[in-house]
Amino acid sequence: MESSSKGLLTQVTQFWNLLDDLAENNPESYEKFIQQQLKEGKQLCVAPEPQLCLQTKILKPKEKTLFINLCQWKRIPAPQSTTHPVPLSVGRPEDMSEASDVYTVIDVAYNPDVLQAAEKDQVKRDQLIRMAMKCIEQQLQFTLSNSYHIAKFRIKGSIHRMKQNLMRIHTVPTDLREQMRKELTLEQIRSSTVSNADQFPQLLLPQSQASGKTECLIEEISSTEIQVEMTRPAYELKIVADQNEKPLKIELIVELPGVNSVSLCDLSVSEDDLLIEVSEKYRLHLNLPEPVDTEMTTAKFIKEKATLIVTMPLV
């Protein structure tokens, strides 16, 4: 541990010495480098935004309605040219329910320039949609219907849920951690060019497609974490009213057998939905029947009964 810390300290010292050297000998390159880092850091903090939603069907392993939210996200690099791969990011599939309907939602993000170029070109838009569907099939071992239609709404589920789903995937990419372990050379700083495309799955457009034809071949690389089968826990959701039958709050009681601490529960509540996860054990996502006050929401874990009680005052 001590040698590892010393090695890291040495690398940090070398890094600062290189920056000092660059600032002294080539102020213009130093300024360019710093501005580039600030620009890229700002882009990494921008959240994805919904563009359009399409509806299709999962045929295998189990037939189910599927909604795909196509989103634009500056964190996703744009392709270097029409013959280079098109990066994209695929979020984790999330099962949701409304009344008796159960469906799956998957969020897919492209660079904004890619989606804007296809906005007024129906052929390009269809290509992007087909590529996203093919990527989902290969990555998640799904078989999807060939048909789809674009929904009248831009997103299925809440924007808060979509942002959480996509942004948690790229919080600390593995290859970025590996990059941080490598020594940064003065030549790398002077060049002031950073390529992020390798951190994302790539959809490779063949020459025929780049020239405007509709045939599509895809080279796809996985971006999501390894999927672990998680159980949907038993729960009871009810709206609590006052003496005049005015709704006051939503109360959710979730049974979590085998869980002995609230620290194991990951709870996320937005105005219109809720997500509870217990690592590699349970996952519960619910659309709430009424908007709730997230700041006043409280959670209590009863250890003896392995039960989580979430109280959400209505807005």
PDB file of C-alpha atoms in Angstrom:
ATOM      1  CA  MET A   1       0.000   0.000   0.000  1.00  0.00           C
ATOM      2  CA  GLU A   2       2.857   2.372   0.910  1.00  0.00           C
ATOM      3  CA  SER A   3       4.743   1.752  -2.349  1.00  0.00           C
ATOM      4  CA  SER A   4       1.526   2.266  -4.304  1.00  0.00           C
ATOM      5  CA  SER A   5       0.936   5.621  -2.585  1.00  0.00           C
ATOM      6  CA  LYS A   6       4.508   6.712  -3.274  1.00  0.00           C
ATOM      7  CA  GLY A   7       4.138   5.751  -6.928  1.00  0.00           C
ATOM      8  CA  LEU A   8       0.934   7.785  -7.210  1.00  0.00           C
ATOM      9  CA  LEU A   9       2.578  10.764  -5.519  1.00  0.00           C
ATOM     10  CA  THR A  10       5.496  10.526  -7.955  1.00  0.00           C
ATOM     11  CA  GLN A  11       3.115  10.537 -10.926  1.00  0.00           C
ATOM     12  CA  VAL A  12       1.226  13.558  -9.568  1.00  0.00           C
ATOM     13  CA  THR A  13       4.492  15.418  -9.005  1.00  0.00           C
ATOM     14  CA  GLN A  14       5.633  14.592 -12.545  1.00  0.00           C
ATOM     15  CA  PHE A  15       2.299  15.795 -13.898  1.00  0.00           C
ATOM     16  CA  TRP A  16       2.544  19.176 -12.175  1.00  0.00           C
ATOM     17  CA  ASN A  17       6.184  19.566 -13.244  1.00  0.00           C
ATOM     18  CA  LEU A  18       5.150  18.909 -16.853  1.00  0.00           C
ATOM     19  CA  LEU A  19       2.398  21.512 -16.620  1.00  0.00           C
ATOM     20  CA  ASP A  20       4.818  24.049 -15.078  1.00  0.00           C
ATOM     21  CA  ASP A  21       7.279  23.358 -17.877  1.00  0.00           C
ATOM     22  CA  LEU A  22       4.577  23.782 -20.516  1.00  0.00           C
ATOM     23  CA  ALA A  23       3.332  27.041 -18.941  1.00  0.00           C
ATOM     24  CA  GLU A  24       6.849  28.483 -18.931  1.00  0.00           C
ATOM     25  CA  ASN A  25       8.029  27.338 -22.380  1.00  0.00           C
ATOM     26  CA  ASN A  26       4.801  27.360 -24.375  1.00  0.00           C
ATOM     27  CA  PRO A  27       2.096  29.538 -22.746  1.00  0.00           C
ATOM     28  CA  GLU A  28      -0.224  29.251 -25.751  1.00  0.00           C
ATOM     29  CA  SER A  29      -0.264  25.433 -25.630  1.00  0.00           C
ATOM     30  CA  TYR A  30      -0.698  25.569 -21.848  1.00  0.00           C
ATOM     31  CA  GLU A  31      -3.712  27.880 -22.184  1.00  0.00           C
ATOM     32  CA  LYS A  32      -5.151  25.673 -24.924  1.00  0.00           C
ATOM     33  CA  PHE A  33      -4.716  22.556 -22.778  1.00  0.00           C
ATOM     34  CA  ILE A  34      -6.381  24.115 -19.726  1.00  0.00           C
ATOM     35  CA  GLN A  35      -9.293  25.474 -21.767  1.00  0.00           C
ATOM     36  CA  GLN A  36      -9.760  22.065 -23.407  1.00  0.00           C
ATOM     37  CA  GLN A  37      -9.897  20.349 -20.008  1.00  0.00           C
ATOM     38  CA  LEU A  38     -12.418  22.879 -18.696  1.00  0.00           C
ATOM     39  CA  LYS A  39     -14.572  22.493 -21.809  1.00  0.00           C
ATOM     40  CA  GLU A  40     -14.543  18.696 -21.644  1.00  0.00           C
ATOM     41  CA  GLY A  41     -15.186  18.734 -17.899  1.00  0.00           C
ATOM     42  CA  LYS A  42     -18.215  20.980 -18.427  1.00  0.00           C
ATOM     43  CA  GLN A  43     -19.556  18.660 -21.136  1.00  0.00           C
ATOM     44  CA  LEU A  44     -19.179  15.649 -18.855  1.00  0.00           C
ATOM     45  CA  CYS A  45     -21.460  17.345 -16.316  1.00  0.00           C
ATOM     46  CA  VAL A  46     -24.278  17.997 -18.796  1.00  0.00           C
ATOM     47  CA  ALA A  47     -27.183  15.583 -18.341  1.00  0.00           C
ATOM     48  CA  PRO A  48     -28.800  13.662 -21.231  1.00  0.00           C
ATOM     49  CA  GLU A  49     -32.000  15.074 -22.741  1.00  0.00           C
ATOM     50  CA  PRO A  50     -34.906  13.130 -24.288  1.00  0.00           C
ATOM     51  CA  GLN A  51     -35.330  13.411 -28.056  1.00  0.00           C
ATOM     52  CA  LEU A  52     -37.982  10.879 -29.045  1.00  0.00           C
ATOM     53  CA  CYS A  53     -39.582   7.665 -27.815  1.00  0.00           C
ATOM     54  CA  LEU A  54     -40.358   4.602 -29.898  1.00  0.00           C
ATOM     55  CA  GLN A  55     -42.478   1.586 -29.111  1.00  0.00           C
ATOM     56  CA  THR A  56     -41.759  -1.960 -30.231  1.00  0.00           C
ATOM     57  CA  LYS A  57     -41.908  -5.471 -28.745  1.00  0.00           C
ATOM     58  CA  ILE A  58     -39.520  -7.864 -27.069  1.00  0.00           C
ATOM     59  CA  LEU A  59     -40.237 -11.282 -28.598  1.00  0.00           C
ATOM     60  CA  LYS A  60     -37.668 -13.316 -26.651  1.00  0.00           C
ATOM     61  CA  PRO A  61     -36.890 -14.373 -23.963  1.00  0.00           C
ATOM     62  CA  LYS A  62     -40.366 -13.186 -22.896  1.00  0.00           C
ATOM     63  CA  GLU A  63     -42.857 -11.262 -24.996  1.00  0.00           C
ATOM     64  CA  LYS A  64     -43.328  -7.766 -23.649  1.00  0.00           C
ATOM     65  CA  THR A  65     -43.914  -4.196 -24.828  1.00  0.00           C
ATOM     66  CA  LEU A  66     -40.687  -2.199 -25.108  1.00  0.00           C
ATOM     67  CA  PHE A  67     -40.248   1.574 -25.093  1.00  0.00           C
ATOM     68  CA  ILE A  68     -36.888   2.946 -26.246  1.00  0.00           C
ATOM     69  CA  ASN A  69     -36.060   6.509 -25.214  1.00  0.00           C
ATOM     70  CA  LEU A  70     -33.635   8.026 -27.732  1.00  0.00           C
ATOM     71  CA  CYS A  71     -31.720  10.775 -25.930  1.00  0.00           C
ATOM     72  CA  GLN A  72     -29.068  13.316 -26.867  1.00  0.00           C
ATOM     73  CA  TRP A  73     -26.024  13.596 -24.615  1.00  0.00           C
ATOM     74  CA  LYS A  74     -22.904  15.701 -25.068  1.00  0.00           C
ATOM     75  CA  ARG A  75     -20.909  13.144 -23.112  1.00  0.00           C
ATOM     76  CA  ILE A  76     -21.228  10.768 -26.068  1.00  0.00           C
ATOM     77  CA  PRO A  77     -18.561  11.612 -28.683  1.00  0.00           C
ATOM     78  CA  ALA A  78     -19.594  12.391 -32.243  1.00  0.00           C
ATOM     79  CA  PRO A  79     -18.218  10.094 -34.986  1.00  0.00           C
ATOM     80  CA  GLN A  80     -14.987  11.388 -36.539  1.00  0.00           C
ATOM     81  CA  SER A  81     -16.461  11.068 -40.048  1.00  0.00           C
ATOM     82  CA  THR A  82     -19.280   9.366 -41.971  1.00  0.00           C
ATOM     83  CA  THR A  83     -17.089   6.260 -42.327  1.00  0.00           C
ATOM     84  CA  HIS A  84     -16.161   6.038 -38.632  1.00  0.00           C
ATOM     85  CA  PRO A  85     -18.180   4.206 -35.940  1.00  0.00           C
ATOM     86  CA  VAL A  86     -21.092   6.015 -34.299  1.00  0.00           C
ATOM     87  CA  PRO A  87     -20.740   5.874 -30.487  1.00  0.00           C
ATOM     88  CA  LEU A  88     -23.825   5.352 -28.341  1.00  0.00           C
ATOM     89  CA  SER A  89     -24.707   4.418 -24.780  1.00  0.00           C
ATOM     90  CA  VAL A  90     -27.366   1.896 -23.749  1.00  0.00           C
ATOM     91  CA  GLY A  91     -28.878   2.067 -20.267  1.00  0.00           C
ATOM     92  CA  ARG A  92     -30.070  -0.812 -18.146  1.00  0.00           C
ATOM     93  CA  PRO A  93     -33.512  -2.215 -19.010  1.00  0.00           C
ATOM     94  CA  GLU A  94     -36.132  -1.250 -16.439  1.00  0.00           C
ATOM     95  CA  ASP A  95     -39.459  -3.002 -15.966  1.00  0.00           C
ATOM     96  CA  MET A  96     -42.395  -0.712 -15.171  1.00  0.00           C
ATOM     97  CA  SER A  97     -46.105  -1.097 -14.669  1.00  0.00           C
ATOM     98  CA  GLU A  98     -49.212   1.030 -15.145  1.00  0.00           C
ATOM     99  CA  ALA A  99     -52.435  -0.508 -13.877  1.00  0.00           C
ATOM    100  CA  SER A 100     -52.344  -4.027 -15.348  1.00  0.00           C
ATOM    101  CA  ASP A 101     -49.819  -3.197 -18.093  1.00  0.00           C
ATOM    102  CA  VAL A 102     -46.214  -4.303 -17.610  1.00  0.00           C
ATOM    103  CA  TYR A 103     -43.557  -3.049 -20.018  1.00  0.00           C
ATOM    104  CA  THR A 104     -39.811  -2.476 -20.317  1.00  0.00           C
ATOM    105  CA  VAL A 105     -38.013   0.835 -20.862  1.00  0.00           C
ATOM    106  CA  ILE A 106     -34.483   1.169 -22.250  1.00  0.00           C
ATOM    107  CA  ASP A 107     -32.663   4.494 -22.602  1.00  0.00           C
ATOM    108  CA  VAL A 108     -30.255   4.986 -25.524  1.00  0.00           C
ATOM    109  CA  ALA A 109     -28.059   8.072 -25.959  1.00  0.00           C
ATOM    110  CA  TYR A 110     -26.350   9.501 -29.038  1.00  0.00           C
ATOM    111  CA  ASN A 111     -24.289  12.638 -29.496  1.00  0.00           C
ATOM    112  CA  PRO A 112     -26.637  15.640 -30.115  1.00  0.00           C
ATOM    113  CA  ASP A 113     -25.094  16.311 -33.545  1.00  0.00           C
ATOM    114  CA  VAL A 114     -25.919  12.764 -34.649  1.00  0.00           C
ATOM    115  CA  LEU A 115     -29.595  13.076 -33.706  1.00  0.00           C
ATOM    116  CA  GLN A 116     -29.951  16.605 -35.086  1.00  0.00           C
ATOM    117  CA  ALA A 117     -28.532  15.516 -38.445  1.00  0.00           C
ATOM    118  CA  ALA A 118     -31.190  12.786 -38.604  1.00  0.00           C
ATOM    119  CA  GLU A 119     -34.060  14.957 -37.340  1.00  0.00           C
ATOM    120  CA  LYS A 120     -35.196  16.053 -40.817  1.00  0.00           C
ATOM    121  CA  ASP A 121     -33.904  12.999 -42.677  1.00  0.00           C
ATOM    122  CA  GLN A 122     -36.281  10.064 -42.309  1.00  0.00           C
ATOM    123  CA  VAL A 123     -33.780   7.570 -43.769  1.00  0.00           C
ATOM    124  CA  LYS A 124     -31.013   8.590 -41.336  1.00  0.00           C
ATOM    125  CA  ARG A 125     -33.444   8.563 -38.429  1.00  0.00           C
ATOM    126  CA  ASP A 126     -34.594   5.049 -39.309  1.00  0.00           C
ATOM    127  CA  GLN A 127     -30.945   3.939 -39.514  1.00  0.00           C
ATOM    128  CA  LEU A 128     -30.223   5.267 -36.013  1.00  0.00           C
ATOM    129  CA  ILE A 129     -33.331   3.578 -34.643  1.00  0.00           C
ATOM    130  CA  ARG A 130     -32.450   0.262 -36.311  1.00  0.00           C
ATOM    131  CA  MET A 131     -28.901   0.488 -34.990  1.00  0.00           C
ATOM    132  CA  ALA A 132     -30.130   1.151 -31.459  1.00  0.00           C
ATOM    133  CA  MET A 133     -32.487  -1.839 -31.666  1.00  0.00           C
ATOM    134  CA  LYS A 134     -29.714  -4.076 -33.018  1.00  0.00           C
ATOM    135  CA  CYS A 135     -27.382  -2.938 -30.250  1.00  0.00           C
ATOM    136  CA  ILE A 136     -30.020  -3.774 -27.623  1.00  0.00           C
ATOM    137  CA  GLU A 137     -30.512  -7.237 -29.148  1.00  0.00           C
ATOM    138  CA  GLN A 138     -26.807  -8.059 -29.176  1.00  0.00           C
ATOM    139  CA  GLN A 139     -26.011  -6.564 -25.805  1.00  0.00           C
ATOM    140  CA  LEU A 140     -28.965  -7.871 -23.815  1.00  0.00           C
ATOM    141  CA  GLN A 141     -29.660 -11.098 -25.741  1.00  0.00           C
ATOM    142  CA  PHE A 142     -33.141  -9.907 -26.669  1.00  0.00           C
ATOM    143  CA  THR A 143     -35.045 -10.655 -29.860  1.00  0.00           C
ATOM    144  CA  LEU A 144     -37.031  -7.586 -30.908  1.00  0.00           C
ATOM    145  CA  SER A 145     -39.830  -7.153 -33.391  1.00  0.00           C
ATOM    146  CA  ASN A 146     -38.740  -5.602 -36.686  1.00  0.00           C
ATOM    147  CA  SER A 147     -41.579  -3.111 -36.562  1.00  0.00           C
ATOM    148  CA  TYR A 148     -41.766   0.010 -34.422  1.00  0.00           C
ATOM    149  CA  HIS A 149     -43.629   3.289 -34.234  1.00  0.00           C
ATOM    150  CA  ILE A 150     -42.657   6.664 -32.814  1.00  0.00           C
ATOM    151  CA  ALA A 151     -44.769   7.656 -29.810  1.00  0.00           C
ATOM    152  CA  LYS A 152     -46.454  11.051 -29.451  1.00  0.00           C
ATOM    153  CA  PHE A 153     -44.507  11.682 -26.226  1.00  0.00           C
ATOM    154  CA  ARG A 154     -40.739  12.296 -26.093  1.00  0.00           C
ATOM    155  CA  ILE A 155     -39.986  10.011 -23.153  1.00  0.00           C
ATOM    156  CA  LYS A 156     -41.508   7.040 -21.331  1.00  0.00           C
ATOM    157  CA  GLY A 157     -41.064   7.270 -17.582  1.00  0.00           C
ATOM    158  CA  SER A 158     -39.639  10.289 -15.789  1.00  0.00           C
ATOM    159  CA  ILE A 159     -36.715  12.397 -16.973  1.00  0.00           C
ATOM    160  CA  HIS A 160     -35.157  11.984 -13.529  1.00  0.00           C
ATOM    161  CA  ARG A 161     -35.172   8.177 -13.930  1.00  0.00           C
ATOM    162  CA  MET A 162     -33.653   8.378 -17.419  1.00  0.00           C
ATOM    163  CA  LYS A 163     -30.843  10.681 -16.284  1.00  0.00           C
ATOM    164  CA  GLN A 164     -30.043   8.440 -13.335  1.00  0.00           C
ATOM    165  CA  ASN A 165     -30.047   5.335 -15.502  1.00  0.00           C
ATOM    166  CA  LEU A 166     -27.675   6.683 -18.163  1.00  0.00           C
ATOM    167  CA  MET A 167     -25.402   8.754 -15.937  1.00  0.00           C
ATOM    168  CA  ARG A 168     -24.675   6.012 -13.411  1.00  0.00           C
ATOM    169  CA  ILE A 169     -23.184   3.870 -16.213  1.00  0.00           C
ATOM    170  CA  HIS A 170     -20.485   6.403 -17.027  1.00  0.00           C
ATOM    171  CA  THR A 171     -19.698   7.757 -13.570  1.00  0.00           C
ATOM    172  CA  VAL A 172     -16.200   6.248 -13.565  1.00  0.00           C
ATOM    173  CA  PRO A 173     -15.528   4.235 -16.730  1.00  0.00           C
ATOM    174  CA  THR A 174     -13.117   1.332 -16.194  1.00  0.00           C
ATOM    175  CA  ASP A 175     -10.843   2.395 -19.037  1.00  0.00           C
ATOM    176  CA  LEU A 176     -10.702   5.919 -17.552  1.00  0.00           C
ATOM    177  CA  ARG A 177      -9.465   4.470 -14.261  1.00  0.00           C
ATOM    178  CA  GLU A 178      -6.829   2.569 -16.226  1.00  0.00           C
ATOM    179  CA  GLN A 179      -5.857   5.772 -18.047  1.00  0.00           C
ATOM    180  CA  MET A 180      -5.361   7.561 -14.742  1.00  0.00           C
ATOM    181  CA  ARG A 181      -2.802   4.927 -13.716  1.00  0.00           C
ATOM    182  CA  LYS A 182      -0.655   5.694 -16.786  1.00  0.00           C
ATOM    183  CA  GLU A 183       1.980   8.403 -16.736  1.00  0.00           C
ATOM    184  CA  LEU A 184       1.029  11.520 -18.685  1.00  0.00           C
ATOM    185  CA  THR A 185       3.894  12.605 -20.957  1.00  0.00           C
ATOM    186  CA  LEU A 186       4.813  16.129 -21.969  1.00  0.00           C
ATOM    187  CA  GLU A 187       4.128  15.252 -25.610  1.00  0.00           C
ATOM    188  CA  GLN A 188       0.553  14.260 -24.681  1.00  0.00           C
ATOM    189  CA  ILE A 189       0.017  17.591 -22.938  1.00  0.00           C
ATOM    190  CA  ARG A 190       1.484  19.566 -25.835  1.00  0.00           C
ATOM    191  CA  SER A 191      -0.804  17.844 -28.316  1.00  0.00           C
ATOM    192  CA  SER A 192      -3.818  18.885 -26.206  1.00  0.00           C
ATOM    193  CA  THR A 193      -6.022  16.309 -27.916  1.00  0.00           C
ATOM    194  CA  VAL A 194      -8.089  13.781 -26.008  1.00  0.00           C
ATOM    195  CA  SER A 195     -10.132  11.056 -27.703  1.00  0.00           C
ATOM    196  CA  ASN A 196     -13.084   9.691 -25.748  1.00  0.00           C
ATOM    197  CA  ALA A 197     -14.634   7.572 -28.480  1.00  0.00           C
ATOM    198  CA  ASP A 198     -13.107   4.327 -27.208  1.00  0.00           C
ATOM    199  CA  GLN A 199     -14.994   4.665 -23.920  1.00  0.00           C
ATOM    200  CA  PHE A 200     -18.323   4.037 -25.641  1.00  0.00           C
ATOM    201  CA  PRO A 201     -19.890   1.294 -27.736  1.00  0.00           C
ATOM    202  CA  GLN A 202     -19.391   1.860 -31.444  1.00  0.00           C
ATOM    203  CA  LEU A 203     -21.866   1.323 -34.252  1.00  0.00           C
ATOM    204  CA  LEU A 204     -19.907   0.917 -37.451  1.00  0.00           C
ATOM    205  CA  LEU A 205     -21.617   2.203 -40.588  1.00  0.00           C
ATOM    206  CA  PRO A 206     -20.468   0.356 -43.732  1.00  0.00           C
ATOM    207  CA  GLN A 207     -19.454   2.244 -46.879  1.00  0.00           C
ATOM    208  CA  SER A 208     -22.841   1.553 -48.476  1.00  0.00           C
ATOM    209  CA  GLN A 209     -24.671   3.189 -45.572  1.00  0.00           C
ATOM    210  CA  ALA A 210     -22.273   6.121 -45.422  1.00  0.00           C
ATOM    211  CA  SER A 211     -23.137   6.871 -49.029  1.00  0.00           C
ATOM    212  CA  GLY A 212     -26.866   6.960 -48.266  1.00  0.00           C
ATOM    213  CA  LYS A 213     -28.077   3.375 -48.715  1.00  0.00           C
ATOM    214  CA  THR A 214     -30.265   1.831 -46.054  1.00  0.00           C
ATOM    215  CA  GLU A 215     -28.438  -1.480 -45.555  1.00  0.00           C
ATOM    216  CA  CYS A 216     -27.023  -1.585 -42.034  1.00  0.00           C
ATOM    217  CA  LEU A 217     -24.213  -3.615 -40.501  1.00  0.00           C
ATOM    218  CA  ILE A 218     -23.228  -3.065 -36.886  1.00  0.00           C
ATOM    219  CA  GLU A 219     -20.147  -3.705 -34.832  1.00  0.00           C
ATOM    220  CA  GLU A 220     -21.322  -3.401 -31.255  1.00  0.00           C
ATOM    221  CA  ILE A 221     -19.391  -3.280 -27.991  1.00  0.00           C
ATOM    222  CA  SER A 222     -21.129  -3.590 -24.622  1.00  0.00           C
ATOM    223  CA  SER A 223     -21.274  -0.548 -22.342  1.00  0.00           C
ATOM    224  CA  THR A 224     -23.474  -1.606 -19.440  1.00  0.00           C
ATOM    225  CA  GLU A 225     -22.497  -3.459 -16.327  1.00  0.00           C
ATOM    226  CA  ILE A 226     -22.984  -7.220 -16.155  1.00  0.00           C
ATOM    227  CA  GLN A 227     -26.659  -7.780 -15.489  1.00  0.00           C
ATOM    228  CA  VAL A 228     -27.585  -9.555 -12.262  1.00  0.00           C
ATOM    229  CA  GLU A 229     -31.008 -11.147 -11.892  1.00  0.00           C
ATOM    230  CA  MET A 230     -32.786  -9.237  -9.112  1.00  0.00           C
ATOM    231  CA  THR A 231     -36.097 -10.092  -7.492  1.00  0.00           C
ATOM    232  CA  ARG A 232     -39.089  -7.745  -7.414  1.00  0.00           C
ATOM    233  CA  PRO A 233     -39.995  -7.648  -3.698  1.00  0.00           C
ATOM    234  CA  ALA A 234     -43.510  -7.838  -2.276  1.00  0.00           C
ATOM    235  CA  TYR A 235     -44.924  -4.414  -1.483  1.00  0.00           C
ATOM    236  CA  GLU A 236     -48.054  -2.496  -0.518  1.00  0.00           C
ATOM    237  CA  LEU A 237     -48.695   1.034  -1.773  1.00  0.00           C
ATOM    238  CA  LYS A 238     -51.561   3.128  -0.441  1.00  0.00           C
ATOM    239  CA  ILE A 239     -52.705   6.744  -0.385  1.00  0.00           C
ATOM    240  CA  VAL A 240     -53.400   8.020   3.147  1.00  0.00           C
ATOM    241  CA  ALA A 241     -56.182  10.616   3.461  1.00  0.00           C
ATOM    242  CA  ASP A 242     -57.350  12.893   6.280  1.00  0.00           C
ATOM    243  CA  GLN A 243     -60.767  12.880   7.972  1.00  0.00           C
ATOM    244  CA  ASN A 244     -62.261  14.771   5.030  1.00  0.00           C
ATOM    245  CA  GLU A 245     -60.878  12.154   2.615  1.00  0.00           C
ATOM    246  CA  LYS A 246     -58.357  14.624   1.247  1.00  0.00           C
ATOM    247  CA  PRO A 247     -55.240  12.713   0.092  1.00  0.00           C
ATOM    248  CA  LEU A 248     -52.244  13.626   2.274  1.00  0.00           C
ATOM    249  CA  LYS A 249     -49.440  11.205   1.492  1.00  0.00           C
ATOM    250  CA  ILE A 250     -48.387   7.974  -0.186  1.00  0.00           C
ATOM    251  CA  GLU A 251     -47.148   5.180   2.040  1.00  0.00           C
ATOM    252  CA  LEU A 252     -45.108   2.318   0.612  1.00  0.00           C
ATOM    253  CA  ILE A 253     -44.303  -0.820   2.614  1.00  0.00           C
ATOM    254  CA  VAL A 254     -41.684  -3.111   1.049  1.00  0.00           C
ATOM    255  CA  GLU A 255     -40.736  -6.565   2.368  1.00  0.00           C
ATOM    256  CA  LEU A 256     -37.014  -7.288   2.012  1.00  0.00           C
ATOM    257  CA  PRO A 257     -36.250 -10.759   3.455  1.00  0.00           C
ATOM    258  CA  GLY A 258     -32.563 -11.286   4.133  1.00  0.00           C
ATOM    259  CA  VAL A 259     -31.800  -7.555   4.439  1.00  0.00           C
ATOM    260  CA  ASN A 260     -30.672  -6.552   7.932  1.00  0.00           C
ATOM    261  CA  SER A 261     -29.608  -2.932   7.476  1.00  0.00           C
ATOM    262  CA  VAL A 262     -30.999   0.184   5.836  1.00  0.00           C
ATOM    263  CA  SER A 263     -27.478   0.922   4.540  1.00  0.00           C
ATOM    264  CA  LEU A 264     -27.941  -1.903   2.012  1.00  0.00           C
ATOM    265  CA  CYS A 265     -30.964  -0.166   0.471  1.00  0.00           C
ATOM    266  CA  ASP A 266     -30.505   2.344  -2.341  1.00  0.00           C
ATOM    267  CA  LEU A 267     -33.605   4.561  -2.458  1.00  0.00           C
ATOM    268  CA  SER A 268     -34.269   7.169  -5.150  1.00  0.00           C
ATOM    269  CA  VAL A 269     -37.498   9.203  -5.240  1.00  0.00           C
ATOM    270  CA  SER A 270     -38.574  11.747  -7.836  1.00  0.00           C
ATOM    271  CA  GLU A 271     -41.847  13.635  -8.065  1.00  0.00           C
ATOM    272  CA  ASP A 272     -43.512  10.889 -10.072  1.00  0.00           C
ATOM    273  CA  ASP A 273     -41.557   7.660  -9.577  1.00  0.00           C
ATOM    274  CA  LEU A 274     -39.550   5.637  -7.075  1.00  0.00           C
ATOM    275  CA  LEU A 275     -36.678   3.163  -7.314  1.00  0.00           C
ATOM    276  CA  ILE A 276     -35.456   0.824  -4.573  1.00  0.00           C
ATOM    277  CA  GLU A 277     -32.426  -1.389  -5.114  1.00  0.00           C
ATOM    278  CA  VAL A 278     -30.595  -3.807  -2.840  1.00  0.00           C
ATOM    279  CA  SER A 279     -27.370  -4.890  -4.516  1.00  0.00           C
ATOM    280  CA  GLU A 280     -27.757  -8.239  -6.313  1.00  0.00           C
ATOM    281  CA  LYS A 281     -30.984  -8.995  -4.395  1.00  0.00           C
ATOM    282  CA  TYR A 282     -33.982  -6.766  -4.968  1.00  0.00           C
ATOM    283  CA  ARG A 283     -35.153  -4.108  -7.397  1.00  0.00           C
ATOM    284  CA  LEU A 284     -38.476  -2.256  -7.332  1.00  0.00           C
ATOM    285  CA  HIS A 285     -39.429   0.560  -9.686  1.00  0.00           C
ATOM    286  CA  LEU A 286     -42.872   2.162  -9.369  1.00  0.00           C
ATOM    287  CA  ASN A 287     -44.651   5.033 -11.082  1.00  0.00           C
ATOM    288  CA  LEU A 288     -46.381   6.999  -8.337  1.00  0.00           C
ATOM    289  CA  PRO A 289     -50.135   7.696  -8.637  1.00  0.00           C
ATOM    290  CA  GLU A 290     -49.745  11.316  -7.464  1.00  0.00           C
ATOM    291  CA  PRO A 291     -46.858  13.858  -7.463  1.00  0.00           C
ATOM    292  CA  VAL A 292     -44.938  13.797  -4.173  1.00  0.00           C
ATOM    293  CA  ASP A 293     -42.741  16.201  -2.214  1.00  0.00           C
ATOM    294  CA  THR A 294     -39.266  14.627  -2.480  1.00  0.00           C
ATOM    295  CA  GLU A 295     -37.733  16.944   0.142  1.00  0.00           C
ATOM    296  CA  MET A 296     -40.252  15.849   2.798  1.00  0.00           C
ATOM    297  CA  THR A 297     -40.083  12.140   1.928  1.00  0.00           C
ATOM    298  CA  THR A 298     -38.876   9.898   4.756  1.00  0.00           C
ATOM    299  CA  ALA A 299     -37.829   6.247   4.961  1.00  0.00           C
ATOM    300  CA  LYS A 300     -37.784   3.923   7.972  1.00  0.00           C
ATOM    301  CA  PHE A 301     -36.349   0.404   8.107  1.00  0.00           C
ATOM    302  CA  ILE A 302     -37.785  -2.085  10.616  1.00  0.00           C
ATOM    303  CA  LYS A 303     -34.948  -4.550  11.172  1.00  0.00           C
ATOM    304  CA  GLU A 304     -37.037  -7.170  13.015  1.00  0.00           C
ATOM    305  CA  LYS A 305     -39.428  -7.501  10.070  1.00  0.00           C
ATOM    306  CA  ALA A 306     -36.898  -6.693   7.299  1.00  0.00           C
ATOM    307  CA  THR A 307     -39.387  -4.090   6.077  1.00  0.00           C
ATOM    308  CA  LEU A 308     -38.794  -0.671   4.541  1.00  0.00           C
ATOM    309  CA  ILE A 309     -41.492   1.979   4.983  1.00  0.00           C
ATOM    310  CA  VAL A 310     -41.355   5.020   2.707  1.00  0.00           C
ATOM    311  CA  THR A 311     -43.648   7.969   3.457  1.00  0.00           C
ATOM    312  CA  MET A 312     -44.103  10.528   0.668  1.00  0.00           C
ATOM    313  CA  PRO A 313     -46.229  13.649   1.328  1.00  0.00           C
ATOM    314  CA  LEU A 314     -48.222  14.793  -1.692  1.00  0.00           C
ATOM    315  CA  VAL A 315     -47.424  18.068  -3.398  1.00  0.00           C
TER     316      VAL A 315
END
